[in-house]
Tab-separated table of C-alpha atoms and ligand atoms in Angstrom:
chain	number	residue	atom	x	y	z
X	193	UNK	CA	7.951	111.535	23.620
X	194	UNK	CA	5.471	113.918	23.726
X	195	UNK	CA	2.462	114.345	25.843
X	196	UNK	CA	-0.531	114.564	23.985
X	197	UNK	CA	-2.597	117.133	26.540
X	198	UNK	CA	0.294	119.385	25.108
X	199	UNK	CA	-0.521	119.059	21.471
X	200	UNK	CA	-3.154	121.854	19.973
X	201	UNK	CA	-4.335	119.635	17.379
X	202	UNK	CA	-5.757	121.458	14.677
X	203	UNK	CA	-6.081	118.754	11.871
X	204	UNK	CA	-9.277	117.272	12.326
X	205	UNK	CA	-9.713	116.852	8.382
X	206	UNK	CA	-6.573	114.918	8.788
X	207	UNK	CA	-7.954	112.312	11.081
X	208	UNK	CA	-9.917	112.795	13.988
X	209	UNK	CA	-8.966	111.317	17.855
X	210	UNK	CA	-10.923	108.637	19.041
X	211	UNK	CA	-13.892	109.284	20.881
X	212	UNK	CA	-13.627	107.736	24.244
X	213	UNK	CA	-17.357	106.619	23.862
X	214	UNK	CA	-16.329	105.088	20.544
X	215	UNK	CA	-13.472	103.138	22.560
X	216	UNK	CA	-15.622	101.787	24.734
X	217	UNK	CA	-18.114	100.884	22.791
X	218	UNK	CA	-15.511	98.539	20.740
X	219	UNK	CA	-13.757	97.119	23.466
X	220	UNK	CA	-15.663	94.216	24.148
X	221	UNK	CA	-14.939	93.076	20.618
X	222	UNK	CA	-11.354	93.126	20.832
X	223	UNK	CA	-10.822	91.594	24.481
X	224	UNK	CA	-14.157	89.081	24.658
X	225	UNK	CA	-16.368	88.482	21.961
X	226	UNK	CA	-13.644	87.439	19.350
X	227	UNK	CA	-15.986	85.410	17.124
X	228	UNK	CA	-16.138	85.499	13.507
X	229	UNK	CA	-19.328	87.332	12.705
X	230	UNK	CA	-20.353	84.770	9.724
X	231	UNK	CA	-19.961	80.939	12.295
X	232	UNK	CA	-23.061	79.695	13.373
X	233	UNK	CA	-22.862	79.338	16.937
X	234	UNK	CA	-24.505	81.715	19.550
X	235	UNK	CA	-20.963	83.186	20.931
X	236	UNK	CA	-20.836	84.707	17.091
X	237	UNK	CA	-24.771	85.885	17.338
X	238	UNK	CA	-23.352	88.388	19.905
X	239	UNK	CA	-20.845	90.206	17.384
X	240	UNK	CA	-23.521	89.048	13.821
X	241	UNK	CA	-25.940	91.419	16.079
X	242	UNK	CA	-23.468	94.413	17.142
X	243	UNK	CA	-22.559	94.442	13.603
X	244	UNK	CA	-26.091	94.606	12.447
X	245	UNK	CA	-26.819	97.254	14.865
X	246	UNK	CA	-23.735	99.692	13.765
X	247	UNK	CA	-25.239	98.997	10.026
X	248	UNK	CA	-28.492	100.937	11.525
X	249	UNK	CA	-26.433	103.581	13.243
X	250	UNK	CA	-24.691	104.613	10.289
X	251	UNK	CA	-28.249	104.612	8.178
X	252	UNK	CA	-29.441	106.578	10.446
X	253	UNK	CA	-26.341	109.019	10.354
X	254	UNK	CA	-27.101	109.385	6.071
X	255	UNK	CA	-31.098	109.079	6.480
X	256	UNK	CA	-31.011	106.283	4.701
X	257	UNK	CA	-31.711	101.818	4.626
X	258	UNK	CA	-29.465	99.894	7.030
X	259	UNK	CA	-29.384	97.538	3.807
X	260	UNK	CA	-27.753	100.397	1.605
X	261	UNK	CA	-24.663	100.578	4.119
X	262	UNK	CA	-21.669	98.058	2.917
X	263	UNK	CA	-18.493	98.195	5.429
X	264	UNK	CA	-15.312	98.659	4.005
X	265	UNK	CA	-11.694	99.287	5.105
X	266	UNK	CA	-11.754	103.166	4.366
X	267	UNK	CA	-12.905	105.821	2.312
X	268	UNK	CA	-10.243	105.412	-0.392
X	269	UNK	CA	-11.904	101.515	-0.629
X	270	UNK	CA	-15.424	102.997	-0.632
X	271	UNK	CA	-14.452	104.972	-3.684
X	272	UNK	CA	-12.834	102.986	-5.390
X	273	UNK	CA	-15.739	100.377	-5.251
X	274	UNK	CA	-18.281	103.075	-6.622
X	275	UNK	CA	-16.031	103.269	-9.257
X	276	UNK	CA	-15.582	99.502	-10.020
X	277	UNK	CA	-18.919	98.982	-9.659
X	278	UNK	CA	-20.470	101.859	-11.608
X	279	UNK	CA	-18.339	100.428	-14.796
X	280	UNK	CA	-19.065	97.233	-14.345
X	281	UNK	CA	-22.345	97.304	-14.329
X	282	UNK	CA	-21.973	99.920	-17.670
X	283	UNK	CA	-19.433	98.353	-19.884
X	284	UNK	CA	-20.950	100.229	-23.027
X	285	UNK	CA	-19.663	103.688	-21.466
X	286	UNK	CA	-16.573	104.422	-21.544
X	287	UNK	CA	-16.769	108.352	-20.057
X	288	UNK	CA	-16.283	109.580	-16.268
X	289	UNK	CA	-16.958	113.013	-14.838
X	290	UNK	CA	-15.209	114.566	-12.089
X	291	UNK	CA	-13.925	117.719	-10.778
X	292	UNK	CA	-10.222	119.065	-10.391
X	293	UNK	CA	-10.558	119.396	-6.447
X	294	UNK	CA	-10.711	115.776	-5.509
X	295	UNK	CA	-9.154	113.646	-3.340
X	296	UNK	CA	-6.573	111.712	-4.445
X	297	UNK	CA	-8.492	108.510	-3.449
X	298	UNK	CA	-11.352	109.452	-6.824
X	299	UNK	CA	-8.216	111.127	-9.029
X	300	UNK	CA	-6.023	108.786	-8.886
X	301	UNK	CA	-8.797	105.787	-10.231
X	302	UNK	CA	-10.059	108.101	-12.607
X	303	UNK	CA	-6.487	108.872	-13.705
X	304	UNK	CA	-6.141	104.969	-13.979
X	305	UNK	CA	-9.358	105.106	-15.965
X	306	UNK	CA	-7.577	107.123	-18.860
X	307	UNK	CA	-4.891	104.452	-19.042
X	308	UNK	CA	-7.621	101.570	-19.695
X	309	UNK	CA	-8.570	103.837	-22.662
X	310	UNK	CA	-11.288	105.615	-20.760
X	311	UNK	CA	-12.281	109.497	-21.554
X	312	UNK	CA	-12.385	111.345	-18.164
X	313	UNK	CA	-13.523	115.139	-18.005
X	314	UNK	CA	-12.192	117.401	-15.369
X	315	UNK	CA	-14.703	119.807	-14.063
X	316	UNK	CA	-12.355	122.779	-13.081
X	317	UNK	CA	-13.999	125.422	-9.761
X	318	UNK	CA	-14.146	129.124	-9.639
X	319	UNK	CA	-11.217	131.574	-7.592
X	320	UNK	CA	-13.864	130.681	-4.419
X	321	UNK	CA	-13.513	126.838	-5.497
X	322	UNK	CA	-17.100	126.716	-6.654
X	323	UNK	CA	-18.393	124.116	-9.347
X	324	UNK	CA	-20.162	125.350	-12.512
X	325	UNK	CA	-23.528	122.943	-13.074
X	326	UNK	CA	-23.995	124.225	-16.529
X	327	UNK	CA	-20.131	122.995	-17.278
X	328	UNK	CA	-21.245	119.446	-15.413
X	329	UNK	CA	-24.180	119.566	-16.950
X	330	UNK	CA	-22.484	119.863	-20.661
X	331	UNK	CA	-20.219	117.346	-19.652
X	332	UNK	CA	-22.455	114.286	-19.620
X	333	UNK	CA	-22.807	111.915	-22.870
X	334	UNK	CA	-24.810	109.133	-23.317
X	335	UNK	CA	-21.111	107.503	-23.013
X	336	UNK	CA	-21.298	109.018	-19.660
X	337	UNK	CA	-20.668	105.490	-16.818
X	338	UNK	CA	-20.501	107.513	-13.634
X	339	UNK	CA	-20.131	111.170	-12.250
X	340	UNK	CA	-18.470	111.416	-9.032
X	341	UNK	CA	-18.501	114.946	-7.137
X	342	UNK	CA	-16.897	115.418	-3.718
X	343	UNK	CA	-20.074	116.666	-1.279
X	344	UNK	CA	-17.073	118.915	0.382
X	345	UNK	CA	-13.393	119.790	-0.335
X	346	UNK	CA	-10.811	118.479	2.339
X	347	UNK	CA	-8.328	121.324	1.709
X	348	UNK	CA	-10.828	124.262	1.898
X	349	UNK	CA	-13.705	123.187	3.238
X	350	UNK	CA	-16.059	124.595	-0.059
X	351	UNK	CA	-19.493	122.473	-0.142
X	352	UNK	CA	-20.435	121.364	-3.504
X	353	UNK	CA	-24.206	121.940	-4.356
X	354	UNK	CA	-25.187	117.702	-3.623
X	355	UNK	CA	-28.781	118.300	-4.054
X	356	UNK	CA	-28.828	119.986	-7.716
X	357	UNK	CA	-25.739	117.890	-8.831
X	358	UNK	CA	-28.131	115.130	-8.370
X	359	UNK	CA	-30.648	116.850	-9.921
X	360	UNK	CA	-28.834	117.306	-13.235
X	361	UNK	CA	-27.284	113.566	-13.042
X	362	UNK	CA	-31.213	112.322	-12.365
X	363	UNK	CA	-32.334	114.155	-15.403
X	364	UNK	CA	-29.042	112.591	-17.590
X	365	UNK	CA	-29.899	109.492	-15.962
X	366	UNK	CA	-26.470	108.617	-15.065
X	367	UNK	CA	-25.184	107.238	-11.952
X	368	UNK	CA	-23.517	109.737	-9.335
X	369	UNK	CA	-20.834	109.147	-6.342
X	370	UNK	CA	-20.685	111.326	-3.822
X	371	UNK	CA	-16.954	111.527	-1.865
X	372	UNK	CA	-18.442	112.296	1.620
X	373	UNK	CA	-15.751	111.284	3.881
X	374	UNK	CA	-15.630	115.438	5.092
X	375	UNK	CA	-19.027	115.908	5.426
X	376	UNK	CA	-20.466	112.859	7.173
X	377	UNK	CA	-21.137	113.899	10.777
X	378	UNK	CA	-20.554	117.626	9.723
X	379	UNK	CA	-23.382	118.531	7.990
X	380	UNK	CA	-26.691	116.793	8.303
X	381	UNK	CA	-27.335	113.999	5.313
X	382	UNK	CA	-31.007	112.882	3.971
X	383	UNK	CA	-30.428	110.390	1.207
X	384	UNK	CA	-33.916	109.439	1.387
X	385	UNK	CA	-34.232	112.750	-0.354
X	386	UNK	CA	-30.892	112.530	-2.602
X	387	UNK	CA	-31.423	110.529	-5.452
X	388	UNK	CA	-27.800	109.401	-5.727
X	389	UNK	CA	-26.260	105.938	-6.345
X	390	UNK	CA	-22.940	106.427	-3.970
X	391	UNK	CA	-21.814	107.732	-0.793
X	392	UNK	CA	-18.193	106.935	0.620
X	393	UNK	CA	-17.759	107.509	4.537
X	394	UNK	CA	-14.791	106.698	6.298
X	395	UNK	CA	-14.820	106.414	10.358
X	396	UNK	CA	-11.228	108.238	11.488
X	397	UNK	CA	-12.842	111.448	10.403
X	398	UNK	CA	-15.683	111.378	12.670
X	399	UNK	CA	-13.777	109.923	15.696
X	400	UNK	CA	-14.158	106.339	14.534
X	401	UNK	CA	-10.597	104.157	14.593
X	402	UNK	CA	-8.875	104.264	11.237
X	403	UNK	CA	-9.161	101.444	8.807
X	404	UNK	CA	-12.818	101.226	8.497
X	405	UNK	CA	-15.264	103.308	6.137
X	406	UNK	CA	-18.569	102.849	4.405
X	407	UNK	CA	-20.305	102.825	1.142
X	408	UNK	CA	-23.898	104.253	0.874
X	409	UNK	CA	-24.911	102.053	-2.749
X	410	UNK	CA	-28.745	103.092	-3.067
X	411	UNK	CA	-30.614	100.007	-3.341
X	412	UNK	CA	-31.995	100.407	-6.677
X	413	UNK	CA	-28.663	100.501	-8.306
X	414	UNK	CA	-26.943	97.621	-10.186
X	415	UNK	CA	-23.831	96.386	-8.646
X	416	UNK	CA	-20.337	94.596	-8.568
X	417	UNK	CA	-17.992	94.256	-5.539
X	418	UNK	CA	-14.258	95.626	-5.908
X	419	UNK	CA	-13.621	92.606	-3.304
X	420	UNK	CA	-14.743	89.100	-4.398
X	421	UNK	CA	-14.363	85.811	-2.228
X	422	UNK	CA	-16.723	84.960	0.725
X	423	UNK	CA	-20.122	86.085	0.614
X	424	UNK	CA	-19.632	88.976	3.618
X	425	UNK	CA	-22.074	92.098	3.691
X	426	UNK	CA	-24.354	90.678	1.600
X	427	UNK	CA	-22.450	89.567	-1.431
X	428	UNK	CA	-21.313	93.254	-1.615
X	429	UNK	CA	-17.749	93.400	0.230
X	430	UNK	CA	-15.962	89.631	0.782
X	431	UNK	CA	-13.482	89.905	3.745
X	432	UNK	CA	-14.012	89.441	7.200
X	433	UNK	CA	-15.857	92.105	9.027
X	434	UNK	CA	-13.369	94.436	10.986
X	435	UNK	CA	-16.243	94.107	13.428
X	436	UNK	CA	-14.783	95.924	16.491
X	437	UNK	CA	-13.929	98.527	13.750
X	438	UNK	CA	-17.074	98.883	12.590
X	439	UNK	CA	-19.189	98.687	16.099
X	440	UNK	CA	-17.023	101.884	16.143
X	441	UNK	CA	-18.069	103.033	13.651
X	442	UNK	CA	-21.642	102.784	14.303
X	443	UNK	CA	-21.158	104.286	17.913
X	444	UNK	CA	-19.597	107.141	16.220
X	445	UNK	CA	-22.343	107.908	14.157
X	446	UNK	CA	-24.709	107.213	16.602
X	447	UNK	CA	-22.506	110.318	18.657
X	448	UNK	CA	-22.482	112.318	15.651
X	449	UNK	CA	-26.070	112.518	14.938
X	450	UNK	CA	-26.916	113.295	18.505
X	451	UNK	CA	-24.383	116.134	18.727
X	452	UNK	CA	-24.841	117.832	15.378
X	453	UNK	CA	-26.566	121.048	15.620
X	454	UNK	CA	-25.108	122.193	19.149
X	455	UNK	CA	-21.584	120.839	18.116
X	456	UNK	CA	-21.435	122.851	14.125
X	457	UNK	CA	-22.627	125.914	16.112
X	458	UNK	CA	-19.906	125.334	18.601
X	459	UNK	CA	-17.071	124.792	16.336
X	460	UNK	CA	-18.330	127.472	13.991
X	461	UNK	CA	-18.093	130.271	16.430
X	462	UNK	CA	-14.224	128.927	17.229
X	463	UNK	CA	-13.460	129.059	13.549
X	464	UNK	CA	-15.076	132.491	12.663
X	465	UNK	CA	-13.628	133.668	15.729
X	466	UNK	CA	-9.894	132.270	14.976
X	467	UNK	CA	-10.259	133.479	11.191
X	468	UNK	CA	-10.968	136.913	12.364
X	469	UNK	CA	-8.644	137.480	14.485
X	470	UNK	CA	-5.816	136.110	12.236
X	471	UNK	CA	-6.963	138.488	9.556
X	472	UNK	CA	-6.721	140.840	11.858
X	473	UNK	CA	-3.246	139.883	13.194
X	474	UNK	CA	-1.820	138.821	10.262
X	475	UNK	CA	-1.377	141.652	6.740
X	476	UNK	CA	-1.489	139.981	3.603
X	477	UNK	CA	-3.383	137.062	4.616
X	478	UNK	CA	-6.671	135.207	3.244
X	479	UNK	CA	-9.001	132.856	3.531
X	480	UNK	CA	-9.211	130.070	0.340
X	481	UNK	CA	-12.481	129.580	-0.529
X	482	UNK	CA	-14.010	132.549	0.938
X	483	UNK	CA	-17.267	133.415	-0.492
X	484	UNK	CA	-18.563	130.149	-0.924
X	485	UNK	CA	-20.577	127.647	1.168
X	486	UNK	CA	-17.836	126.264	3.960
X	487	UNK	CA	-17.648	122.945	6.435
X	488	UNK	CA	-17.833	124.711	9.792
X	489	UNK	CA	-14.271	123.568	10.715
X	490	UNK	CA	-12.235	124.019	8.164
X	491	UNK	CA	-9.990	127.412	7.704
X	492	UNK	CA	-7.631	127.404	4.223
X	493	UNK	CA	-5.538	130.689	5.046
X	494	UNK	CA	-3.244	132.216	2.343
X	495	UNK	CA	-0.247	133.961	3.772
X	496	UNK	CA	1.919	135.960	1.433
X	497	UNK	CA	5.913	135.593	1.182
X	498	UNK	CA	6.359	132.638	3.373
X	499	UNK	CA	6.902	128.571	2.224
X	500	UNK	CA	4.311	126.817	4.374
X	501	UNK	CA	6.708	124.019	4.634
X	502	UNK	CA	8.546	126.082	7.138
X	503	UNK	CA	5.544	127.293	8.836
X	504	UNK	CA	4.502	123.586	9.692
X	505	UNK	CA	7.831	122.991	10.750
X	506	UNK	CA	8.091	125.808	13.055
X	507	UNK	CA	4.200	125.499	13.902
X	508	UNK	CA	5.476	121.788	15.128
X	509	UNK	CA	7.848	123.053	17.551
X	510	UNK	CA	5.293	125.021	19.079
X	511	UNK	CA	3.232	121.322	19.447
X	512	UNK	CA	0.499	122.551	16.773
X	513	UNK	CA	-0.683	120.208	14.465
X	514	UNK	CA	-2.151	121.726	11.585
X	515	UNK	CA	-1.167	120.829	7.552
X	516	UNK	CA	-0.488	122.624	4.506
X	517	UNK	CA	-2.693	121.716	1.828
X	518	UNK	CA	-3.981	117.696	2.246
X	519	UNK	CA	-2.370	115.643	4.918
X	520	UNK	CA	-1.306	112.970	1.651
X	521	UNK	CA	0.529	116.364	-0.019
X	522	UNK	CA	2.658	117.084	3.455
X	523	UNK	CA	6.217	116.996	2.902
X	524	UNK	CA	5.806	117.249	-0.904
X	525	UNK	CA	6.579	120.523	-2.189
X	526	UNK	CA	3.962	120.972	-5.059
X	527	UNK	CA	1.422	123.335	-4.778
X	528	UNK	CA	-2.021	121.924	-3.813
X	529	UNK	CA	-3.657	120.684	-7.141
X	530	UNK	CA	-7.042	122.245	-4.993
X	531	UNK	CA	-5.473	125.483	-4.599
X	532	UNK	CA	-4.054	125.873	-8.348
X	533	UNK	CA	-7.574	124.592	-9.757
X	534	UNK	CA	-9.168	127.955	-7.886
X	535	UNK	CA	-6.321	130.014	-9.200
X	536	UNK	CA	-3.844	130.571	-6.709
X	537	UNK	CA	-0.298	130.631	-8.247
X	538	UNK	CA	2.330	128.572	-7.325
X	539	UNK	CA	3.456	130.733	-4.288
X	540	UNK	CA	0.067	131.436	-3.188
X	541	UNK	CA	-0.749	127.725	-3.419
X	542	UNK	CA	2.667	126.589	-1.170
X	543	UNK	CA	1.823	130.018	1.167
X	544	UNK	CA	-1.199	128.459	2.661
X	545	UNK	CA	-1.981	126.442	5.806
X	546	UNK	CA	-4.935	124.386	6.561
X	547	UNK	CA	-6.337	124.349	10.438
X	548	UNK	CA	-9.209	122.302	10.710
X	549	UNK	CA	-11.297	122.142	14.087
X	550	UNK	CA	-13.324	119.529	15.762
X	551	UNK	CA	-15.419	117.822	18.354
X	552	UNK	CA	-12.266	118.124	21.303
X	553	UNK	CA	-11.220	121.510	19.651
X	554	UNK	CA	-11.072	123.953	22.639
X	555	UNK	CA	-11.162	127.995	22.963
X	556	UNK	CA	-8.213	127.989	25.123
X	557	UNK	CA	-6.304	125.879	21.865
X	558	UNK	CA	-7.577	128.547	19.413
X	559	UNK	CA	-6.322	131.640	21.566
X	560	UNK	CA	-2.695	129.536	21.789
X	561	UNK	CA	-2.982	129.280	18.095
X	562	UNK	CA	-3.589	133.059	17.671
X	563	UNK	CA	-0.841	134.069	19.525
X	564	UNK	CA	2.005	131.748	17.775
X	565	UNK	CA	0.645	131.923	14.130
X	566	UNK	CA	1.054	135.308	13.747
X	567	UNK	CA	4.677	135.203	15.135
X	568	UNK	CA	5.965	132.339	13.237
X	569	UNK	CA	4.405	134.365	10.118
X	570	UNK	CA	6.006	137.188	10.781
X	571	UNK	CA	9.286	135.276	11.818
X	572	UNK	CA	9.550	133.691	8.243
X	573	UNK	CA	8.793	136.920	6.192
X	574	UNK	CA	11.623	138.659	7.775
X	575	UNK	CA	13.504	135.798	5.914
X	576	UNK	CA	11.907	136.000	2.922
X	577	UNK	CA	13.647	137.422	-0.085
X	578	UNK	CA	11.031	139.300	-0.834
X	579	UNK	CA	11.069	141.026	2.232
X	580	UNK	CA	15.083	141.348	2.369
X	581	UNK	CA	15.475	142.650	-0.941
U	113	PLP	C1	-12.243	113.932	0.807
U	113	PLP	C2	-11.513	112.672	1.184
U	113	PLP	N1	-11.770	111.548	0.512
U	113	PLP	C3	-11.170	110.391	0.809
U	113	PLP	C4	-10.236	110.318	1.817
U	113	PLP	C5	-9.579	109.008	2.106
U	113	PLP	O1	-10.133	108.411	3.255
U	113	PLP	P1	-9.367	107.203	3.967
U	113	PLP	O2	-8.179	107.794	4.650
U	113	PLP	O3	-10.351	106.619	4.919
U	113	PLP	O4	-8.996	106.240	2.899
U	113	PLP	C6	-9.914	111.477	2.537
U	113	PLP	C7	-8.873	111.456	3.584
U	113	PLP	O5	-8.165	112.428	3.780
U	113	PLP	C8	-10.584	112.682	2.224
U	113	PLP	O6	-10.332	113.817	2.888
């Protein structure tokens, strides 16, 4: 087994370790107060109420109505229920927008889309992984049901342009999803001021537990739950509330908010200063996305002549965690769809690691980091072909 003070974790866009504040916040509602949120007795008021207040803690988090927050078991179910709900309530139109840098969890259901006869256009990014608004702005048809535009790229890190995106799907008057699950707690979020429909959340990347998310569905918009049966969260979500889960999830926003400024500054400086000096360590290395607006946290580095496959694997006996491409892609060896949309050929694409920092991120962990990246680097290219030809 290994000891987990060993491990220099740098996959925070993975999933994020639980906040111990977060843990204790929860506890109560796994060891005492048991009750089913919905029964009418007063033991349940106690978890109705901590329920109620995590709904306000996570409004507050995305500037926005405690009523526009519905739980949900993850991001991948928050997006899926913008989806569902955006063509439900649209049945006439029959045309989806998206980009080619998503998340699996909004291709894949617009990829299902195409088999239910559905016309789906694939916004494709720049070599810095930026979106053209003129080519999403061409792309909308009065046929148009929904756009949906990640706010921020997992894999790089690039922030999409949220503000005028909603600008352009405001003036098309079409509904728009936002996939925030990389940017919530990360960036700061004023949806008062967004006019968007959907926002998907999900609480393991901002030191929540896993298995809980949220959907942001602004409260003027029309709308149909992916998950019929009782009438939990308002008619909007039927299941059970995960309510220790989502008191987590609450606290966690509540710890996010609070911490925001001082903590991007923080983790900023360690990923500037970790990028530099693996430039500077490394020849024949870059950073993905370079150029364009970046998460604080998030480093995509390009490393000629080596499989990253082997770098993880060597990076792992060394106890760091970090991931080539997205965590779902590890293991698989095709290049990241994100990396090939922004131009980087197939060797490029499988030469690059991801190391993504966060809240328990240390200096100390980043200076370990700089000295065994560049030596595993250099310990695969003198195995490379290319270098032994
Ligand atoms: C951008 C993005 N969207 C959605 C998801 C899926 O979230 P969840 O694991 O909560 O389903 C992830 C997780 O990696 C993500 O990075």
């Amino acid at each position: 087994m290994i000891a987990t003070e060993k491990i220099i974790y740098l996959d925070n866009n993975a999933t994020t370790p639980i906040d111990p504040a977060v843990l204790e916040a929860m506890r109560p509602f796994l060891e005492e107060y048991f009750a089913n949120p919905s029964s009418g007795y007063q033991f349940a008021t106690r978890v109705r109420n901590a329920v109620e207040q995590a709904r306000e803690q996570v409004a507050a988090l995305l500037g926005c109505e405690p009523g526009e927050i519905v739980f949900t078991s993850c991001g991948t179910e928050s997006n899926n229920t913008a989806f569902h709900s955006a063509l439900e309530t649209r049945p006439e139109c029959k045309h989806v927008v998206t980009t080619a840098v998503e998340h699996s969890a909004v291709r894949k259901p617009a990829q299902e889309l195409e088999q239910h006869g559905y016309k789906v256009t694939v916004i494709g990014v720049d070599n810095s992984g930026r979106l053209s608004l003129r080519a999403l702005a061409d792309a909308i048809c009065a046929d148009t049901a929904l756009i949906s535009v990640m706010w921020a790229n997992n894999e790089t890190g690039v922030i999409f342009p949220i503000e005028e995106i909603a600008e352009v799907a405001r003036d098309k008057n079409v509904p728009l999803h936002t996939d925030a699950v990389q940017v919530a707690g990360k960036i700061p979020i004023n949806l008062r001021e967004l006019p968007l429909q959907f926002l998907s959340i999900s609480g393991h990347k901002l030191h929540a537990p896993k298995g809980v998310g949220a959907l942001y569905v602004n409260r003027r918009s029309r709308f149909r739950p992916l998950l019929v049966g009782g009438s939990h969260e308002n008619n909007r979500r039927a299941g059970t509330e995960n309510a220790a889960s989502i008191v987590g999830l609450g606290k966690a926003a509540e710890i996010a908010l609070a911490k925001l400024p001082d903590e991007q500054t923080r983790v900023r400086n360690l990923r500037d200063r970790f990028e530099k000096m693996l430039l500077e360590r490394i020849a024949a290395a870059r950073v993905n996305g370079i150029g364009a607006p970046r998460l604080a946290n998030t480093s995509s580095v390009m490393f000629d002549e080596i499989e990253s496959e082997a770098a993880l694997m060597m990076l792992d006996q060394e106890n760091i965690c970090c991931s080539a491409g997205s965590a779902c892609r590890t293991g698989s060896l095709h290049p990241s769809h994100v990396l090939s949309a922004m131009g980087l050929v197939n060797e490029q694409a499988r030469g690059s690691l991801r190391f993504s920092f966060g809240r328990f991120s240390t200096e100390a962990e980043v200076d370990r980091a700089l000295f065994v990246v560049p030596r595993v680097i250099e310990k695969l290219r003198a195995l490379s072909p290319a270098t032994a030809g």
